[in-house]
Tab-separated table of C-alpha atoms and ligand atoms in Angstrom:
chain	number	residue	atom	x	y	z
A	1	MET	CA	59.741	-137.499	-90.971
A	2	THR	CA	58.036	-139.907	-88.626
A	3	PRO	CA	59.972	-141.315	-85.701
A	4	PRO	CA	60.885	-145.018	-85.691
A	5	THR	CA	58.715	-145.746	-82.639
A	6	LEU	CA	55.595	-144.824	-84.583
A	7	ARG	CA	54.952	-148.377	-85.667
A	8	PRO	CA	51.477	-149.718	-84.965
A	9	PRO	CA	51.110	-153.512	-84.754
A	10	GLY	CA	50.595	-155.262	-88.098
A	11	GLN	CA	47.005	-156.189	-87.234
A	12	VAL	CA	46.116	-152.540	-86.637
A	13	VAL	CA	47.690	-151.556	-89.950
A	14	GLU	CA	45.640	-154.304	-91.640
A	15	ILE	CA	42.405	-152.981	-90.163
A	16	ALA	CA	43.312	-149.458	-91.314
A	17	ARG	CA	44.107	-150.792	-94.794
A	18	THR	CA	40.752	-152.595	-95.060
A	19	LEU	CA	38.922	-149.404	-94.068
A	20	GLN	CA	40.892	-147.266	-96.519
A	21	LEU	CA	40.455	-149.728	-99.410
A	22	ALA	CA	36.712	-149.472	-98.807
A	23	GLY	CA	36.991	-145.720	-99.270
A	24	PHE	CA	37.046	-144.572	-95.635
A	25	GLU	CA	39.592	-142.642	-93.640
A	26	ALA	CA	41.375	-144.562	-90.895
A	27	TRP	CA	43.766	-143.013	-88.391
A	28	CYS	CA	45.548	-144.158	-85.251
A	29	VAL	CA	44.591	-141.774	-82.454
A	30	GLY	CA	44.911	-141.061	-78.758
A	31	GLY	CA	47.274	-142.480	-76.184
A	32	ALA	CA	49.130	-144.869	-78.468
A	33	VAL	CA	50.227	-142.135	-80.874
A	34	ARG	CA	51.230	-139.891	-77.973
A	35	ASP	CA	53.197	-142.656	-76.274
A	36	ALA	CA	54.882	-143.752	-79.511
A	37	LEU	CA	56.016	-140.184	-80.169
A	38	LEU	CA	57.453	-140.161	-76.640
A	39	GLY	CA	59.276	-143.400	-77.413
A	40	LEU	CA	57.117	-145.399	-74.976
A	41	ALA	CA	55.418	-148.721	-75.642
A	42	HIS	CA	51.620	-148.703	-75.755
A	43	LEU	CA	49.489	-151.791	-76.129
A	44	ASP	CA	46.155	-150.424	-77.309
A	45	TRP	CA	46.255	-148.702	-80.654
A	46	ASP	CA	42.852	-147.158	-81.219
A	47	LEU	CA	41.633	-146.246	-84.680
A	48	ALA	CA	39.320	-143.423	-85.691
A	49	THR	CA	37.446	-143.655	-88.992
A	50	SER	CA	34.986	-141.871	-91.236
A	51	ALA	CA	33.036	-145.142	-91.550
A	52	THR	CA	29.874	-145.411	-89.473
A	53	PRO	CA	29.663	-148.181	-86.862
A	54	GLN	CA	27.361	-150.130	-89.212
A	55	GLU	CA	29.865	-149.830	-92.029
A	56	VAL	CA	32.655	-151.019	-89.759
A	57	ARG	CA	30.598	-154.026	-88.690
A	58	ARG	CA	29.872	-154.873	-92.325
A	59	LEU	CA	33.540	-154.677	-93.339
A	60	PHE	CA	34.964	-157.074	-90.742
A	61	LYS	CA	34.092	-160.682	-90.059
A	62	ARG	CA	34.260	-160.574	-86.300
A	63	THR	CA	33.207	-157.464	-84.410
A	64	VAL	CA	31.936	-156.639	-80.936
A	65	PRO	CA	29.667	-153.649	-80.246
A	66	VAL	CA	31.760	-152.430	-77.296
A	67	GLY	CA	30.460	-148.881	-77.195
A	68	ILE	CA	28.089	-148.599	-80.091
A	69	GLU	CA	26.345	-145.490	-78.702
A	70	PHE	CA	29.718	-143.684	-78.745
A	71	GLY	CA	30.538	-145.106	-82.154
A	72	THR	CA	33.045	-147.698	-80.955
A	73	VAL	CA	33.199	-151.123	-82.556
A	74	GLY	CA	35.697	-153.751	-81.410
A	75	VAL	CA	37.302	-155.515	-84.370
A	76	LEU	CA	38.799	-158.919	-83.594
A	77	ASP	CA	41.950	-159.850	-85.437
A	78	ARG	CA	43.037	-163.370	-86.438
A	79	ASP	CA	44.377	-164.045	-82.939
A	80	GLY	CA	41.132	-162.918	-81.330
A	81	ARG	CA	42.667	-159.667	-80.083
A	82	MET	CA	40.279	-156.757	-80.052
A	83	HIS	CA	41.065	-153.371	-81.557
A	84	GLU	CA	38.780	-150.408	-81.038
A	85	VAL	CA	37.554	-148.564	-84.110
A	86	THR	CA	35.583	-145.390	-83.398
A	87	THR	CA	33.642	-143.290	-85.853
A	88	PHE	CA	34.713	-139.631	-86.103
A	89	ARG	CA	32.401	-137.693	-83.856
A	90	HIS	CA	31.885	-134.445	-82.105
A	91	ASP	CA	30.380	-133.899	-78.714
A	92	VAL	CA	27.217	-131.878	-78.382
A	93	GLN	CA	25.110	-130.843	-75.380
A	94	THR	CA	27.514	-131.278	-72.554
A	95	ASP	CA	26.565	-130.572	-68.952
A	96	GLY	CA	29.989	-131.088	-67.419
A	97	ARG	CA	29.339	-134.784	-66.949
A	98	HIS	CA	27.765	-136.490	-69.934
A	99	ALA	CA	28.600	-136.015	-73.563
A	100	VAL	CA	26.118	-136.721	-76.319
A	101	VAL	CA	27.991	-137.605	-79.482
A	102	GLN	CA	27.159	-136.938	-83.091
A	103	PHE	CA	28.638	-138.821	-86.048
A	104	GLY	CA	29.456	-137.446	-89.470
A	105	ALA	CA	32.340	-135.319	-88.210
A	106	SER	CA	35.695	-134.803	-89.921
A	107	LEU	CA	39.018	-135.974	-88.516
A	108	ASP	CA	39.849	-132.445	-87.410
A	109	GLU	CA	36.505	-132.122	-85.636
A	110	ASP	CA	37.152	-135.443	-83.931
A	111	LEU	CA	40.577	-134.259	-82.796
A	112	ALA	CA	39.086	-130.949	-81.606
A	113	ARG	CA	36.823	-132.681	-79.062
A	114	ARG	CA	39.821	-134.395	-77.415
A	115	ASP	CA	41.108	-133.110	-74.106
A	116	PHE	CA	44.782	-132.201	-74.504
A	117	THR	CA	46.940	-131.392	-77.503
A	118	ILE	CA	49.215	-134.367	-76.775
A	119	ASN	CA	46.138	-136.631	-76.992
A	120	ALA	CA	44.885	-135.038	-80.203
A	121	ILE	CA	47.475	-136.245	-82.713
A	122	ALA	CA	46.428	-138.674	-85.465
A	123	TYR	CA	48.606	-140.971	-87.559
A	124	ASP	CA	47.688	-142.590	-90.855
A	125	PRO	CA	49.601	-145.882	-90.767
A	126	ILE	CA	49.213	-146.490	-94.517
A	127	ALA	CA	50.311	-143.082	-95.833
A	128	LYS	CA	52.650	-142.830	-92.818
A	129	GLN	CA	51.457	-139.318	-92.195
A	130	LEU	CA	50.725	-137.382	-89.001
A	131	ARG	CA	47.813	-134.986	-88.529
A	132	ASP	CA	48.419	-132.596	-85.672
A	133	PRO	CA	46.216	-129.492	-85.957
A	134	PHE	CA	46.710	-128.438	-82.308
A	135	GLU	CA	50.499	-128.674	-82.220
A	136	GLY	CA	50.563	-131.648	-79.912
A	137	GLN	CA	54.041	-132.602	-81.093
A	138	GLN	CA	55.340	-129.196	-80.112
A	139	ASP	CA	53.845	-129.664	-76.626
A	140	LEU	CA	55.385	-133.123	-76.386
A	141	GLY	CA	58.710	-131.465	-77.177
A	142	ARG	CA	58.097	-128.755	-74.593
A	143	ARG	CA	56.865	-131.423	-72.182
A	144	MET	CA	53.639	-129.633	-71.504
A	145	VAL	CA	50.000	-130.572	-70.959
A	146	ARG	CA	47.787	-128.036	-72.682
A	147	ALA	CA	44.057	-128.137	-73.317
A	148	VAL	CA	42.821	-128.255	-76.889
A	149	GLY	CA	41.176	-124.890	-77.546
A	150	VAL	CA	40.011	-122.606	-74.721
A	151	ALA	CA	40.985	-124.353	-71.490
A	152	ASP	CA	38.172	-122.901	-69.392
A	153	GLU	CA	35.515	-124.006	-71.847
A	154	ARG	CA	36.978	-127.479	-72.234
A	155	MET	CA	37.040	-128.032	-68.473
A	156	ARG	CA	33.500	-126.760	-68.171
A	157	GLU	CA	32.402	-129.375	-70.718
A	158	ASP	CA	33.912	-132.176	-68.687
A	159	ARG	CA	35.369	-131.567	-65.225
A	160	LEU	CA	37.133	-134.908	-65.274
A	161	ARG	CA	39.637	-133.292	-67.642
A	162	ALA	CA	41.025	-131.325	-64.688
A	163	LEU	CA	42.021	-134.571	-62.979
A	164	ARG	CA	43.206	-136.134	-66.229
A	165	ALA	CA	45.517	-133.165	-66.906
A	166	ILE	CA	47.111	-133.621	-63.492
A	167	ARG	CA	47.545	-137.345	-64.076
A	168	PHE	CA	49.130	-136.978	-67.527
A	169	ALA	CA	51.486	-134.247	-66.308
A	170	ALA	CA	52.705	-136.402	-63.410
A	171	ARG	CA	52.928	-139.526	-65.529
A	172	PHE	CA	55.181	-137.930	-68.147
A	173	ASP	CA	56.839	-135.413	-65.832
A	174	PHE	CA	55.370	-132.547	-67.865
A	175	THR	CA	54.441	-129.054	-66.772
A	176	ILE	CA	50.887	-127.771	-67.135
A	177	ASP	CA	50.267	-124.779	-69.373
A	178	ASP	CA	49.221	-121.690	-67.357
A	179	ALA	CA	45.752	-121.272	-68.858
A	180	THR	CA	45.119	-124.988	-68.420
A	181	TRP	CA	46.247	-124.864	-64.775
A	182	ASN	CA	44.041	-121.822	-64.082
A	183	ALA	CA	41.108	-123.715	-65.572
A	184	ILE	CA	41.899	-126.684	-63.315
A	185	VAL	CA	41.897	-124.431	-60.248
A	186	ALA	CA	38.645	-122.835	-61.405
A	187	SER	CA	37.172	-126.319	-61.864
A	188	ALA	CA	37.933	-127.488	-58.342
A	189	PRO	CA	34.660	-126.345	-56.724
A	190	TYR	CA	32.683	-128.163	-59.428
A	191	LEU	CA	34.486	-131.485	-59.164
A	192	THR	CA	31.879	-132.659	-56.670
A	193	ARG	CA	29.550	-133.091	-59.654
A	194	LEU	CA	31.664	-135.985	-60.890
A	195	SER	CA	30.492	-139.388	-59.793
A	196	PRO	CA	32.556	-140.871	-56.945
A	197	GLU	CA	33.358	-143.835	-59.202
A	198	ARG	CA	35.024	-141.635	-61.826
A	199	VAL	CA	37.013	-139.823	-59.148
A	200	ARG	CA	38.115	-143.120	-57.643
A	201	GLN	CA	39.174	-144.391	-61.058
A	202	GLU	CA	41.351	-141.304	-61.531
A	203	LEU	CA	42.958	-141.878	-58.127
A	204	GLU	CA	43.550	-145.520	-58.982
A	205	LYS	CA	45.023	-144.755	-62.394
A	206	THR	CA	47.266	-142.207	-60.719
A	207	VAL	CA	48.750	-144.662	-58.230
A	208	GLU	CA	49.007	-147.343	-60.912
A	209	GLN	CA	50.527	-145.310	-63.761
A	210	VAL	CA	52.596	-142.616	-62.124
A	211	VAL	CA	56.107	-143.325	-60.833
A	212	CYS	CA	55.968	-140.449	-58.337
A	213	PRO	CA	52.284	-140.008	-57.453
A	214	SER	CA	53.153	-137.231	-54.983
A	215	VAL	CA	53.640	-134.928	-57.948
A	216	ALA	CA	50.023	-135.532	-58.944
A	217	PHE	CA	48.659	-135.429	-55.404
A	218	THR	CA	50.475	-132.186	-54.642
A	219	ARG	CA	48.572	-130.680	-57.572
A	220	TRP	CA	45.323	-132.230	-56.317
A	221	ARG	CA	45.992	-130.367	-53.081
A	222	ASP	CA	47.184	-127.088	-54.588
A	223	SER	CA	44.362	-126.864	-57.130
A	224	GLY	CA	41.720	-127.403	-54.464
A	225	ALA	CA	40.704	-130.798	-55.876
A	226	PHE	CA	41.371	-132.538	-52.571
A	227	GLY	CA	39.530	-129.792	-50.714
A	228	ALA	CA	36.439	-130.392	-52.843
A	229	LEU	CA	36.605	-134.160	-53.229
A	230	ILE	CA	38.404	-135.486	-50.146
A	231	PRO	CA	38.276	-132.711	-47.530
A	232	SER	CA	40.334	-134.742	-45.055
A	233	LEU	CA	43.249	-134.476	-47.522
A	234	ALA	CA	42.828	-130.740	-48.178
A	235	ASP	CA	46.023	-130.008	-46.251
A	236	VAL	CA	47.774	-133.351	-46.726
A	237	SER	CA	51.321	-132.998	-45.390
A	238	PRO	CA	54.458	-133.017	-47.543
A	239	SER	CA	55.731	-136.021	-45.571
A	240	ALA	CA	52.598	-138.083	-46.259
A	241	LEU	CA	52.947	-137.170	-49.932
A	242	ALA	CA	56.641	-138.041	-49.979
A	243	SER	CA	55.973	-141.399	-48.349
A	244	VAL	CA	53.710	-142.379	-51.265
A	245	ASP	CA	56.720	-142.179	-53.586
A	246	ALA	CA	59.061	-143.909	-51.154
A	247	LEU	CA	57.254	-147.255	-51.304
A	248	PRO	CA	59.283	-149.915	-53.100
A	249	LEU	CA	58.720	-150.611	-56.782
A	250	PRO	CA	56.560	-153.669	-57.194
A	251	THR	CA	57.032	-156.882	-58.993
A	252	LEU	CA	54.101	-157.642	-61.262
A	253	ALA	CA	52.533	-159.876	-58.611
A	254	SER	CA	52.689	-157.246	-55.899
A	255	ARG	CA	51.045	-154.501	-57.965
A	256	PRO	CA	47.621	-154.754	-56.328
A	257	LEU	CA	49.296	-154.506	-52.925
A	258	ARG	CA	51.304	-151.487	-53.999
A	259	LYS	CA	48.118	-149.715	-54.997
A	260	LEU	CA	46.688	-150.259	-51.503
A	261	LEU	CA	49.938	-149.257	-49.822
A	262	ARG	CA	50.124	-146.063	-51.833
A	263	PHE	CA	46.640	-145.128	-50.664
A	264	ALA	CA	47.512	-146.076	-47.094
A	265	ALA	CA	50.539	-143.762	-47.336
A	266	LEU	CA	48.432	-140.942	-48.788
A	267	PHE	CA	45.900	-141.272	-45.954
A	268	GLY	CA	48.716	-141.845	-43.463
A	269	GLY	CA	48.195	-138.566	-41.599
A	270	LEU	CA	44.588	-139.446	-40.714
A	271	ASP	CA	43.139	-141.803	-38.155
A	272	GLY	CA	41.690	-145.100	-39.366
A	273	LYS	CA	38.069	-143.985	-39.055
A	274	SER	CA	38.537	-140.834	-41.138
A	275	ALA	CA	40.393	-142.789	-43.805
A	276	GLU	CA	37.594	-145.341	-43.874
A	277	ARG	CA	34.947	-142.635	-44.243
A	278	ALA	CA	36.816	-140.990	-47.118
A	279	LEU	CA	37.339	-144.289	-48.941
A	280	ARG	CA	33.717	-145.275	-48.501
A	281	ALA	CA	32.553	-141.954	-49.941
A	282	LEU	CA	34.715	-142.681	-53.000
A	283	ARG	CA	33.100	-146.128	-53.368
A	284	PHE	CA	36.280	-148.111	-52.945
A	285	SER	CA	35.593	-151.855	-52.694
A	286	ASN	CA	34.962	-153.262	-49.221
A	287	HIS	CA	38.165	-155.265	-49.504
A	288	ASP	CA	40.245	-152.195	-50.354
A	289	ILE	CA	38.596	-150.100	-47.631
A	290	ALA	CA	39.271	-152.793	-45.033
A	291	THR	CA	42.926	-153.197	-45.989
A	292	ILE	CA	43.775	-149.519	-46.360
A	293	SER	CA	41.993	-148.318	-43.229
A	294	ALA	CA	43.376	-151.188	-41.127
A	295	LEU	CA	46.908	-150.247	-42.205
A	296	VAL	CA	46.266	-146.569	-41.452
A	297	GLU	CA	44.761	-147.417	-38.077
A	298	ARG	CA	47.551	-149.814	-37.053
A	299	MET	CA	50.087	-147.174	-38.082
A	300	THR	CA	48.519	-144.641	-35.726
A	301	VAL	CA	48.842	-147.205	-32.913
A	302	HIS	CA	52.336	-148.589	-33.588
A	303	GLY	CA	54.112	-146.163	-35.938
A	304	ALA	CA	55.531	-143.633	-33.511
A	305	VAL	CA	56.413	-146.265	-30.894
A	306	LEU	CA	58.357	-148.316	-33.432
A	307	GLU	CA	60.118	-145.237	-34.757
A	308	ALA	CA	61.291	-144.300	-31.270
A	309	GLN	CA	62.496	-147.849	-30.704
A	310	PHE	CA	64.375	-148.001	-34.011
A	311	ARG	CA	66.127	-144.750	-33.105
A	312	SER	CA	67.111	-145.849	-29.600
A	313	HIS	CA	67.484	-149.646	-29.475
A	314	GLY	CA	67.141	-150.858	-33.047
A	315	VAL	CA	64.749	-153.656	-33.904
A	316	PRO	CA	62.539	-154.953	-31.044
A	317	ALA	CA	62.926	-158.475	-29.660
A	318	ASP	CA	61.027	-161.411	-31.160
A	319	ALA	CA	58.346	-161.480	-28.445
A	320	ALA	CA	57.461	-157.846	-29.224
A	321	LEU	CA	57.506	-158.586	-32.959
A	322	ARG	CA	55.142	-161.513	-32.432
A	323	ALA	CA	52.758	-159.276	-30.498
A	324	LEU	CA	52.934	-156.762	-33.341
A	325	ALA	CA	52.324	-159.446	-35.991
A	326	ALA	CA	49.361	-160.684	-33.959
A	327	SER	CA	47.906	-157.189	-33.752
A	328	LEU	CA	48.357	-156.673	-37.501
A	329	GLY	CA	47.242	-160.092	-38.633
A	330	ARG	CA	49.709	-162.347	-40.430
A	331	LEU	CA	48.680	-161.250	-43.911
A	332	ARG	CA	49.083	-157.531	-43.205
A	333	ALA	CA	52.554	-157.764	-41.692
A	334	ALA	CA	54.461	-157.292	-44.948
A	335	GLY	CA	52.320	-154.360	-46.050
A	336	PHE	CA	52.634	-152.667	-42.680
A	337	SER	CA	56.397	-153.024	-42.705
A	338	ARG	CA	56.693	-151.603	-46.235
A	339	LEU	CA	54.471	-148.696	-45.292
A	340	LEU	CA	56.424	-147.966	-42.134
A	341	ALA	CA	59.701	-148.130	-44.052
A	342	ALA	CA	58.392	-145.593	-46.559
A	343	ARG	CA	57.291	-143.226	-43.782
A	344	LEU	CA	60.552	-143.482	-41.893
A	345	ALA	CA	62.663	-143.149	-45.022
A	346	VAL	CA	61.292	-139.636	-45.515
A	347	THR	CA	61.437	-138.390	-41.903
A	348	GLU	CA	64.297	-136.134	-40.790
A	349	PRO	CA	66.721	-137.688	-40.094
A	350	PRO	CA	65.662	-140.846	-41.893
A	351	VAL	CA	65.792	-144.152	-40.042
A	352	PRO	CA	68.728	-146.070	-41.577
A	353	ALA	CA	67.623	-148.493	-44.291
A	354	PRO	CA	69.453	-151.527	-42.791
A	355	ILE	CA	67.345	-151.260	-39.610
A	356	LEU	CA	64.161	-151.140	-41.681
A	357	ARG	CA	65.264	-154.136	-43.739
A	358	LEU	CA	66.133	-156.133	-40.633
A	359	PHE	CA	62.774	-155.221	-39.096
A	360	HIS	CA	61.002	-156.393	-42.241
A	361	ARG	CA	62.805	-159.746	-42.348
A	362	ARG	CA	62.341	-160.473	-38.663
A	363	LEU	CA	58.701	-159.378	-38.529
A	364	LEU	CA	57.855	-161.654	-41.448
A	365	ARG	CA	59.813	-164.511	-39.988
A	366	VAL	CA	57.913	-164.478	-36.686
A	367	ALA	CA	54.613	-163.797	-38.443
A	368	PHE	CA	54.890	-166.928	-40.555
A	369	ARG	CA	56.960	-169.179	-38.321
A	370	ASP	CA	55.516	-168.633	-34.865
A	371	ALA	CA	52.113	-169.113	-33.293
A	372	ILE	CA	50.387	-165.721	-33.203
A	373	GLU	CA	46.697	-166.590	-33.592
A	374	VAL	CA	44.340	-168.859	-31.662
A	375	ALA	CA	44.235	-171.144	-34.698
A	376	ASP	CA	48.017	-171.684	-34.326
A	377	LEU	CA	47.684	-173.116	-30.795
A	378	ALA	CA	48.482	-176.798	-30.189
A	379	VAL	CA	44.976	-177.146	-28.725
A	380	ASP	CA	41.576	-175.983	-29.941
A	381	GLY	CA	38.176	-175.442	-28.377
A	382	ASP	CA	37.227	-179.107	-28.770
A	383	ASP	CA	40.327	-180.155	-26.823
A	384	LEU	CA	39.399	-177.779	-24.005
A	385	ARG	CA	35.810	-179.039	-23.886
A	386	ALA	CA	37.100	-182.630	-23.781
A	387	ALA	CA	39.250	-181.531	-20.838
A	388	GLY	CA	36.082	-180.478	-19.011
A	389	ILE	CA	35.893	-176.748	-19.740
A	390	ALA	CA	32.359	-175.733	-20.623
A	391	ALA	CA	31.721	-174.133	-24.003
A	392	GLY	CA	30.963	-170.420	-23.805
A	393	PRO	CA	32.633	-167.056	-23.371
A	394	THR	CA	35.011	-168.343	-20.693
A	395	LEU	CA	36.432	-170.877	-23.120
A	396	GLY	CA	36.981	-168.116	-25.660
A	397	ARG	CA	38.755	-165.977	-23.057
A	398	ILE	CA	40.966	-168.904	-22.085
A	399	LEU	CA	42.015	-169.438	-25.720
A	400	GLN	CA	42.880	-165.715	-25.957
A	401	ALA	CA	44.895	-165.928	-22.743
A	402	LEU	CA	46.736	-169.006	-24.019
A	403	ILE	CA	47.753	-167.368	-27.289
A	404	ALA	CA	48.919	-164.298	-25.360
A	405	GLU	CA	51.184	-166.545	-23.279
A	406	VAL	CA	52.445	-168.376	-26.352
A	407	ILE	CA	53.233	-165.092	-28.097
A	408	GLU	CA	55.353	-164.250	-25.050
A	409	ASP	CA	56.945	-167.732	-24.902
A	410	PRO	CA	56.580	-170.017	-27.965
A	411	SER	CA	57.933	-173.023	-26.026
A	412	ALA	CA	54.611	-173.048	-24.106
A	413	ASN	CA	52.780	-174.131	-27.274
A	414	THR	CA	52.526	-177.866	-26.500
A	415	ARG	CA	49.324	-179.796	-25.955
A	416	ASP	CA	50.130	-180.878	-22.409
A	417	ALA	CA	51.364	-177.512	-21.229
A	418	LEU	CA	48.365	-175.699	-22.732
A	419	LEU	CA	45.811	-178.116	-21.264
A	420	ALA	CA	47.392	-177.730	-17.840
A	421	ARG	CA	47.316	-173.944	-18.137
A	422	ALA	CA	43.746	-174.029	-19.373
A	423	ARG	CA	42.596	-176.140	-16.430
A	424	ALA	CA	44.342	-173.799	-14.020
A	425	MET	CA	42.699	-170.778	-15.627
A	426	ALA	CA	39.281	-172.461	-15.597
A	427	SER	CA	39.513	-173.361	-11.915
A	428	VAL	CA	40.578	-169.813	-10.987
A	429	GLY	CA	37.693	-168.565	-13.134
A	430	ASN	CA	35.241	-170.879	-11.359
A	431	ALA	CA	36.456	-170.099	-7.903
B	501	LIG	P1	45.895	-144.143	-71.086
B	501	LIG	O1	47.245	-144.630	-71.434
B	501	LIG	O2	45.777	-143.648	-69.685
B	501	LIG	O3	44.777	-145.049	-71.501
B	501	LIG	P2	44.835	-142.484	-73.163
B	501	LIG	O4	45.297	-141.203	-73.782
B	501	LIG	O5	44.702	-143.675	-74.044
B	501	LIG	O6	45.774	-142.788	-71.942
B	501	LIG	P3	42.052	-142.821	-72.570
B	501	LIG	O7	41.326	-142.439	-71.338
B	501	LIG	O8	42.191	-144.266	-72.906
B	501	LIG	O9	43.486	-142.134	-72.459
B	501	LIG	O10	41.364	-142.044	-73.760
B	501	LIG	C1	41.745	-142.222	-75.126
B	501	LIG	C2	41.685	-140.882	-75.849
B	501	LIG	O11	40.344	-140.376	-75.833
B	501	LIG	C3	42.541	-139.790	-75.218
B	501	LIG	O12	43.875	-139.837	-75.692
B	501	LIG	C4	41.809	-138.535	-75.655
B	501	LIG	O13	42.146	-138.200	-76.982
B	501	LIG	C5	40.357	-138.966	-75.630
B	501	LIG	N1	39.702	-138.688	-74.336
B	501	LIG	C6	39.566	-139.535	-73.292
B	501	LIG	N2	38.895	-138.978	-72.263
B	501	LIG	C7	38.579	-137.724	-72.675
B	501	LIG	C8	37.872	-136.652	-72.076
B	501	LIG	N3	37.372	-136.732	-70.838
B	501	LIG	N4	37.724	-135.517	-72.807
B	501	LIG	C9	38.214	-135.428	-74.056
B	501	LIG	N5	38.893	-136.390	-74.669
B	501	LIG	C10	39.081	-137.542	-74.005
B	502	LIG	MG1	43.782	-145.592	-73.368
């Protein structure tokens, strides 16, 4: 009996039917089958077939050679949506990093090269029949990630599997089979052979897919994966890990920000420079490095001070909040506040949520309402030059001094008042 969730989209069934009518095998495989059996939605239903890539390209009108060397052809359906069709294959000659594939394999051989039993279940959508030679369904029922075959050997073939096992276990809240876990621990010293890009992708998928990433990152720590790959996180603290989970759930639009905040929380026990070094080694984008390490660095400067204030006096006054917003930069204020709230929600005793919410609202209000940057002043450099102040470093210092005064007292941000102050500063400077 197949469960009701095992229902591939009509277009996928059509592609499978075309392949089968031409005399080939066609099976749904991989993540979609696993997720359907778990009752979860999955968008990409991949097919595996006995047809060669050339045969697949001949059978369908519109195809894209997405990964021809691995046997993958993209078949476009009527709506222009692409579905991946991959020729049965087995891997040969692996060196722990690169697999060389060979076609002409059977379905069972194709399933045998897959990483975990839960990822090695096939479904024939025409005959409505499952093929599960490694008892993946039983492991789904036991909620367990288990390597296909001999765990040690499978991890030696491809060390990335160690990180994938940890990610799948955290994502589905599964345990990891003992032999598989031991193979992960044994793999840790060799993870440095993976390219930094692949490691970064695993980290990114983890913070994007997993509801409680701390579960995954705790295993990265305990297996030695952090020690090998990100030594500064080798002993990452339970509170830093807990704060990753405590960040608010995102709306769709705020997902990219959540990713950065989750990394900022993970690196929250470090100083900004160490976080930056670690992120650079993992080839994060310059934008991501700048945002994450700035948040980490600002937290080391302001975090403890704000915590002490929240615990004694509540939320600081507007002038102090403006100074904080200025030091963060307007666009980082919201992220900083979310990150701080997550950290302080998991300290003992936690800072009460209403204080953190009030802080968030008031920080954002001053950040976007008040003048906190030189560009927000009622005068600019041209105005000061017209008032007789020579261009040069002094003029720059005067603008900085003016914004500092305006942050203290927003009512000072008028053209006349600022010009008068600027002249006074210039004459003192000249004297
Ligand atoms: P996700 O929802 O994260 O995409 P997925 O199971 O679809 O999960 P993919 O990385 O898209 O994961 O891989 C598709 C399938 O290919 C897996 O289900 C697995 O059967 C196989 N696979 C992927 N990577 C490996 C690997 N490193 N070693 C062995 N098999 C793998
Ligand atoms: Mg996938």
